[in-house]
PDB file of C-alpha atoms in Angstrom:
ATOM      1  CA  UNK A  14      21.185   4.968  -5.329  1.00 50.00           C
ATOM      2  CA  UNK A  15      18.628   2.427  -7.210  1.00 56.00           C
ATOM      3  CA  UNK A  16      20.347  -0.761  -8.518  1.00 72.00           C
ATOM      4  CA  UNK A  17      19.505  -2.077 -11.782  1.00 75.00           C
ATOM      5  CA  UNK A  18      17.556  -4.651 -10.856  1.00 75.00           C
ATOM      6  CA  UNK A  19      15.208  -2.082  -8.945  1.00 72.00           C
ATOM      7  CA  UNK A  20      14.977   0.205 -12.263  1.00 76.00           C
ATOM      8  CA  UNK A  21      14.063  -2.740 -14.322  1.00 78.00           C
ATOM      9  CA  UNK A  22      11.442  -4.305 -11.725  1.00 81.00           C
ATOM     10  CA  UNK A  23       9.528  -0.691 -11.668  1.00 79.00           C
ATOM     11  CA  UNK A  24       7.099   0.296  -9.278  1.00 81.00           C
ATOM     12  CA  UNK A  25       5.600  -3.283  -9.185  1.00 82.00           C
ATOM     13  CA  UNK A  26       7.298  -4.382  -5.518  1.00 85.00           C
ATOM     14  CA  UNK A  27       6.341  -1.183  -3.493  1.00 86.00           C
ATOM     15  CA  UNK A  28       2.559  -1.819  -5.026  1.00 86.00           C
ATOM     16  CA  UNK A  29       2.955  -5.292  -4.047  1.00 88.00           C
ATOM     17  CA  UNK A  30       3.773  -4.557  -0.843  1.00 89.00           C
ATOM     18  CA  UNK A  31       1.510  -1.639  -0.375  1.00 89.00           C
ATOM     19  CA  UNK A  32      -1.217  -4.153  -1.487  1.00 90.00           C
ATOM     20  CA  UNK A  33      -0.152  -6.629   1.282  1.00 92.00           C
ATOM     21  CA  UNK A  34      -0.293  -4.572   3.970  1.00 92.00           C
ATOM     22  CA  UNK A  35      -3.474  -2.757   3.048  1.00 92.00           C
ATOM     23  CA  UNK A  36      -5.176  -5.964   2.496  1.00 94.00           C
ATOM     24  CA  UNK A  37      -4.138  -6.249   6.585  1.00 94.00           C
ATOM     25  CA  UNK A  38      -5.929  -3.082   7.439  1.00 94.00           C
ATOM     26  CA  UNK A  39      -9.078  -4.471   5.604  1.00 95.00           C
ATOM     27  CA  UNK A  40      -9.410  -7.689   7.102  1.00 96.00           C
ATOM     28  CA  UNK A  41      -9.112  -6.125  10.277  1.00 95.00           C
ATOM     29  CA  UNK A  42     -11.898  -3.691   9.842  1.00 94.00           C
ATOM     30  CA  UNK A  43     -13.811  -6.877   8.719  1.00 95.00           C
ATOM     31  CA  UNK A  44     -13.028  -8.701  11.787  1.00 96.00           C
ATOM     32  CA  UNK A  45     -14.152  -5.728  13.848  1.00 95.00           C
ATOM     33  CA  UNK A  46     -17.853  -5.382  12.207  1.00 93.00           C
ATOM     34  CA  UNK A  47     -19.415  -5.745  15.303  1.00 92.00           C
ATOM     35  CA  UNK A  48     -16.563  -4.245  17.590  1.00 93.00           C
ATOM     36  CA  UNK A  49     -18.479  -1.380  19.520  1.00 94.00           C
ATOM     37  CA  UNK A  50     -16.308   1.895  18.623  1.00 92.00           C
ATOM     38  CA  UNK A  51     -14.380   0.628  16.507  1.00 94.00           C
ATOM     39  CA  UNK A  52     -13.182   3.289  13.696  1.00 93.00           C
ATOM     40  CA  UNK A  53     -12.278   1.915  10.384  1.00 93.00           C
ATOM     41  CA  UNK A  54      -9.016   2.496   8.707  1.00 93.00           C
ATOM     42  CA  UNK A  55      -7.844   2.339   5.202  1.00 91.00           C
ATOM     43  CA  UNK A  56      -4.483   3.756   3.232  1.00 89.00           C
ATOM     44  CA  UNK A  57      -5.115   5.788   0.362  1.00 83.00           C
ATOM     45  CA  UNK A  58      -3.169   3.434  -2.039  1.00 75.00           C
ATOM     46  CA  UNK A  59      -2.232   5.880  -4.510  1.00 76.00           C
ATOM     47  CA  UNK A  60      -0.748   8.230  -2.462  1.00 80.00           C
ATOM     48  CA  UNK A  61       0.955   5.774  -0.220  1.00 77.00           C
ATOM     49  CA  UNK A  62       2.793   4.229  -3.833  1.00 74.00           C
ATOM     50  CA  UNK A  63       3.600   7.643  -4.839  1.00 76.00           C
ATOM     51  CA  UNK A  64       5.572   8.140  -1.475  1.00 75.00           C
ATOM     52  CA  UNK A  65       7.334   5.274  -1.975  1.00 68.00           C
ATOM     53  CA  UNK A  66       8.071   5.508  -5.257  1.00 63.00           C
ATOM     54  CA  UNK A  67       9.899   9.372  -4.384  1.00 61.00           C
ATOM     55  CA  UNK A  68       6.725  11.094  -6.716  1.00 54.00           C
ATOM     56  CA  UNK A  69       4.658  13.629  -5.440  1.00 49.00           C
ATOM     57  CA  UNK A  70       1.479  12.557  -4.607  1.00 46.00           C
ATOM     58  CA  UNK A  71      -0.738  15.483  -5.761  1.00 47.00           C
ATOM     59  CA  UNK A  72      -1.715  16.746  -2.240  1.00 44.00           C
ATOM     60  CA  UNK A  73      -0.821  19.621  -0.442  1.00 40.00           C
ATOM     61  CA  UNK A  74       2.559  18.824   0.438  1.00 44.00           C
ATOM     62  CA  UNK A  75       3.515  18.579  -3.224  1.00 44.00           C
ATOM     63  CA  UNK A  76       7.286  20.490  -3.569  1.00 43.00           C
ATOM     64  CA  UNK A  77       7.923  19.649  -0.122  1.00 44.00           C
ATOM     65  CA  UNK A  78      10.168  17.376   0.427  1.00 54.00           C
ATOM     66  CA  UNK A  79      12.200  16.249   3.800  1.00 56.00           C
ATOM     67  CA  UNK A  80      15.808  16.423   3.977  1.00 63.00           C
ATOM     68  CA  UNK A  81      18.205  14.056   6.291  1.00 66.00           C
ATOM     69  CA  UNK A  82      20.636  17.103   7.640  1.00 72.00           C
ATOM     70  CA  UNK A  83      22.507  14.752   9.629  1.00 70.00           C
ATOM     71  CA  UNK A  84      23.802  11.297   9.147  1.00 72.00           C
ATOM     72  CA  UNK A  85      21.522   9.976  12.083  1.00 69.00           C
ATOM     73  CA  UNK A  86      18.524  11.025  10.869  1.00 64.00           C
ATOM     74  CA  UNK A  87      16.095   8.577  10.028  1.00 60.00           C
ATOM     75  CA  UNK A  88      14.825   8.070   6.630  1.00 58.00           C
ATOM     76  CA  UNK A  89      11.311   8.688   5.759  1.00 52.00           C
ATOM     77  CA  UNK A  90      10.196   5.461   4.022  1.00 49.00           C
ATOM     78  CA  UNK A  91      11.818   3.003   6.106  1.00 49.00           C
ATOM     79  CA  UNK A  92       9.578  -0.605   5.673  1.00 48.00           C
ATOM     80  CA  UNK A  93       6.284  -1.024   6.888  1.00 46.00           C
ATOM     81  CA  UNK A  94       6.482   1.738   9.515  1.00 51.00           C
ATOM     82  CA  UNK A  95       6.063   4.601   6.882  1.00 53.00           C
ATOM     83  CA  UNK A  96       2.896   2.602   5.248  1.00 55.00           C
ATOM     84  CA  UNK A  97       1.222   2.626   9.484  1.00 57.00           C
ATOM     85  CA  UNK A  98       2.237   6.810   9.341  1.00 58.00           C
ATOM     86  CA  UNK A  99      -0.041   6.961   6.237  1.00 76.00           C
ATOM     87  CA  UNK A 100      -3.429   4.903   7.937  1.00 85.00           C
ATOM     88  CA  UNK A 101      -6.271   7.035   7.828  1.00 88.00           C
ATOM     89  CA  UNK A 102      -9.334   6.561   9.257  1.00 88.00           C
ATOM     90  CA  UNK A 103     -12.750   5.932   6.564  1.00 85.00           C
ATOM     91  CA  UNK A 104     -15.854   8.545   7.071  1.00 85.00           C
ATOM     92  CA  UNK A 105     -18.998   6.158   7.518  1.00 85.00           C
ATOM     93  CA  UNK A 106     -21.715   6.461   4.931  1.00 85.00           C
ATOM     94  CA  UNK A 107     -24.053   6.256   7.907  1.00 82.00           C
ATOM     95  CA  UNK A 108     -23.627   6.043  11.492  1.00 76.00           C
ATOM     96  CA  UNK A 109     -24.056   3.263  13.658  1.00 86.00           C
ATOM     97  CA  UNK A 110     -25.691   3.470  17.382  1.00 90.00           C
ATOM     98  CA  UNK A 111     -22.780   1.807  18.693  1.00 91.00           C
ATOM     99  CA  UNK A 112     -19.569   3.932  17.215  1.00 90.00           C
ATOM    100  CA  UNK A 113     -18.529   1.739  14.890  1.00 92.00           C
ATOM    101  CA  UNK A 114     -17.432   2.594  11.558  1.00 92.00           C
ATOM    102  CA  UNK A 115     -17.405   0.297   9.811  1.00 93.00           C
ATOM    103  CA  UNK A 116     -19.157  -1.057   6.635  1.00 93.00           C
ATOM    104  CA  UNK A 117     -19.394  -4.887   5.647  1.00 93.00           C
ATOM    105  CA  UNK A 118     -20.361  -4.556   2.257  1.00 93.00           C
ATOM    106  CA  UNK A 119     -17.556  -1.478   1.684  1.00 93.00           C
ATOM    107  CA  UNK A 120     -15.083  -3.441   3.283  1.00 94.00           C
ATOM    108  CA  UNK A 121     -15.912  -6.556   0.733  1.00 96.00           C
ATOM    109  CA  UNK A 122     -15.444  -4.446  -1.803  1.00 96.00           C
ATOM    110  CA  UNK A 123     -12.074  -2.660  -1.061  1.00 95.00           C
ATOM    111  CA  UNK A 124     -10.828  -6.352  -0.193  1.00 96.00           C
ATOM    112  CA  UNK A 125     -12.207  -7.828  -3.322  1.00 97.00           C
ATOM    113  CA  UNK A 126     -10.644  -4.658  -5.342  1.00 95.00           C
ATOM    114  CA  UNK A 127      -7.280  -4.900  -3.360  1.00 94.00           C
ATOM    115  CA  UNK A 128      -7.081  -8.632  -3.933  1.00 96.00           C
ATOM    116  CA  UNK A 129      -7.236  -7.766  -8.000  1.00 95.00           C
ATOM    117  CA  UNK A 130      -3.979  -5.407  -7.437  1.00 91.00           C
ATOM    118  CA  UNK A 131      -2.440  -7.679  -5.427  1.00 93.00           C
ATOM    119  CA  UNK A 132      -2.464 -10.268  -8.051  1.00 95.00           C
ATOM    120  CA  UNK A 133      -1.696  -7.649 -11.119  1.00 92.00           C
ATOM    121  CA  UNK A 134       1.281  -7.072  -9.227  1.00 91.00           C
ATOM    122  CA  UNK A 135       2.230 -10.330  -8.615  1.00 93.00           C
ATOM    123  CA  UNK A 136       1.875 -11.289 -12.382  1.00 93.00           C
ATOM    124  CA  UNK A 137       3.874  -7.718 -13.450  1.00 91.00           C
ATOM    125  CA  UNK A 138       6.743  -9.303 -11.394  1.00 91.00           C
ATOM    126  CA  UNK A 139       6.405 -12.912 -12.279  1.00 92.00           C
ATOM    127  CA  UNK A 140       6.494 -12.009 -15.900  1.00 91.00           C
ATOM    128  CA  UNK A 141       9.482  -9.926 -15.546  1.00 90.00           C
ATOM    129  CA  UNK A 142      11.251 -12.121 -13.916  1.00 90.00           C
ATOM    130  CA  UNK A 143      10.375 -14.729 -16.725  1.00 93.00           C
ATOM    131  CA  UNK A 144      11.740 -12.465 -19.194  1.00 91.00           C
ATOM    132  CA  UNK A 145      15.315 -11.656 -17.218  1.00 89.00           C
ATOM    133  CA  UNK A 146      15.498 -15.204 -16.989  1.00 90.00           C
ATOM    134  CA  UNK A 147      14.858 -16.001 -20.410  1.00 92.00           C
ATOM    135  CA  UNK A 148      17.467 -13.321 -20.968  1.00 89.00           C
ATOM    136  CA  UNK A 149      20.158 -14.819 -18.825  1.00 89.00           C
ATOM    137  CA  UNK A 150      19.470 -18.338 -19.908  1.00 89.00           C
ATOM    138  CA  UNK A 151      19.088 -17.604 -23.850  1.00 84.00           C
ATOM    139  CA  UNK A 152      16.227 -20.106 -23.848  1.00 77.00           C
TER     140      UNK A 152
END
């Protein structure tokens, strides 16, 4: 059951978190530009927030939802584990002679982008915090 607190932050600390960990994946596929066979990987940020926000994500699973039947089963969003589940790997623009997938200046710019909702995040939630504290203080 959400608390309050989660209701009145938003969506803003799954898409800061979804931002942190992609921003991982990128600077990996940036330290592998000359890896031989190495594949690049990226997570398709919208859906990936839409999962963990509990929305459907517009694909082809959309009405389908999983169901814990027993009290042992494990949940499907559980931390960063359910964010790895949801890597997928990036189709090259053009192919390299050694395998490896991935693109410099396409990397740059997901990182660069990435970086920009990182921070937009990070303000969201600085500013509401501001506000509940402003609130609670009456100053």
């Amino acid at each position: 059951m959400p608390r309050p607190l989660d209701n009145y932050l938003g969506i803003d600390p799954q898409a800061l978190n979804l931002s942190a960990r992609r921003s991982e994946v990128l600077a990996a596929n940036l330290a592998n530009t000359d890896t031989p066979n190495y594949k690049a990987q990226d997570i398709d940020f919208k859906t990936a927030l839409a999962n963990s926000s509990g929305k459907p994500s517009g694909g082809l699973a959309d009405g389908l939802t999983l169901r814990a039947t027993q009290a042992g089963h494990i949940p499907l969003n559980q931390g960063m584990d359910a964010l790895s589940a949801q890597l997928k790997y990036r189709v090259p623009n053009a192919s390299s002679l050694d395998g490896n997938t991935v693109d410099a200046q396409v990397e740059q710019a997901n990182f660069a982008q990435n970086a920009v909702r990182y921070q937009t995040s990070l303000t969201f939630l600085n500013a509401k915090f501001h506000s509940l504290m402003t609130a609670i203080t009456g100053q």
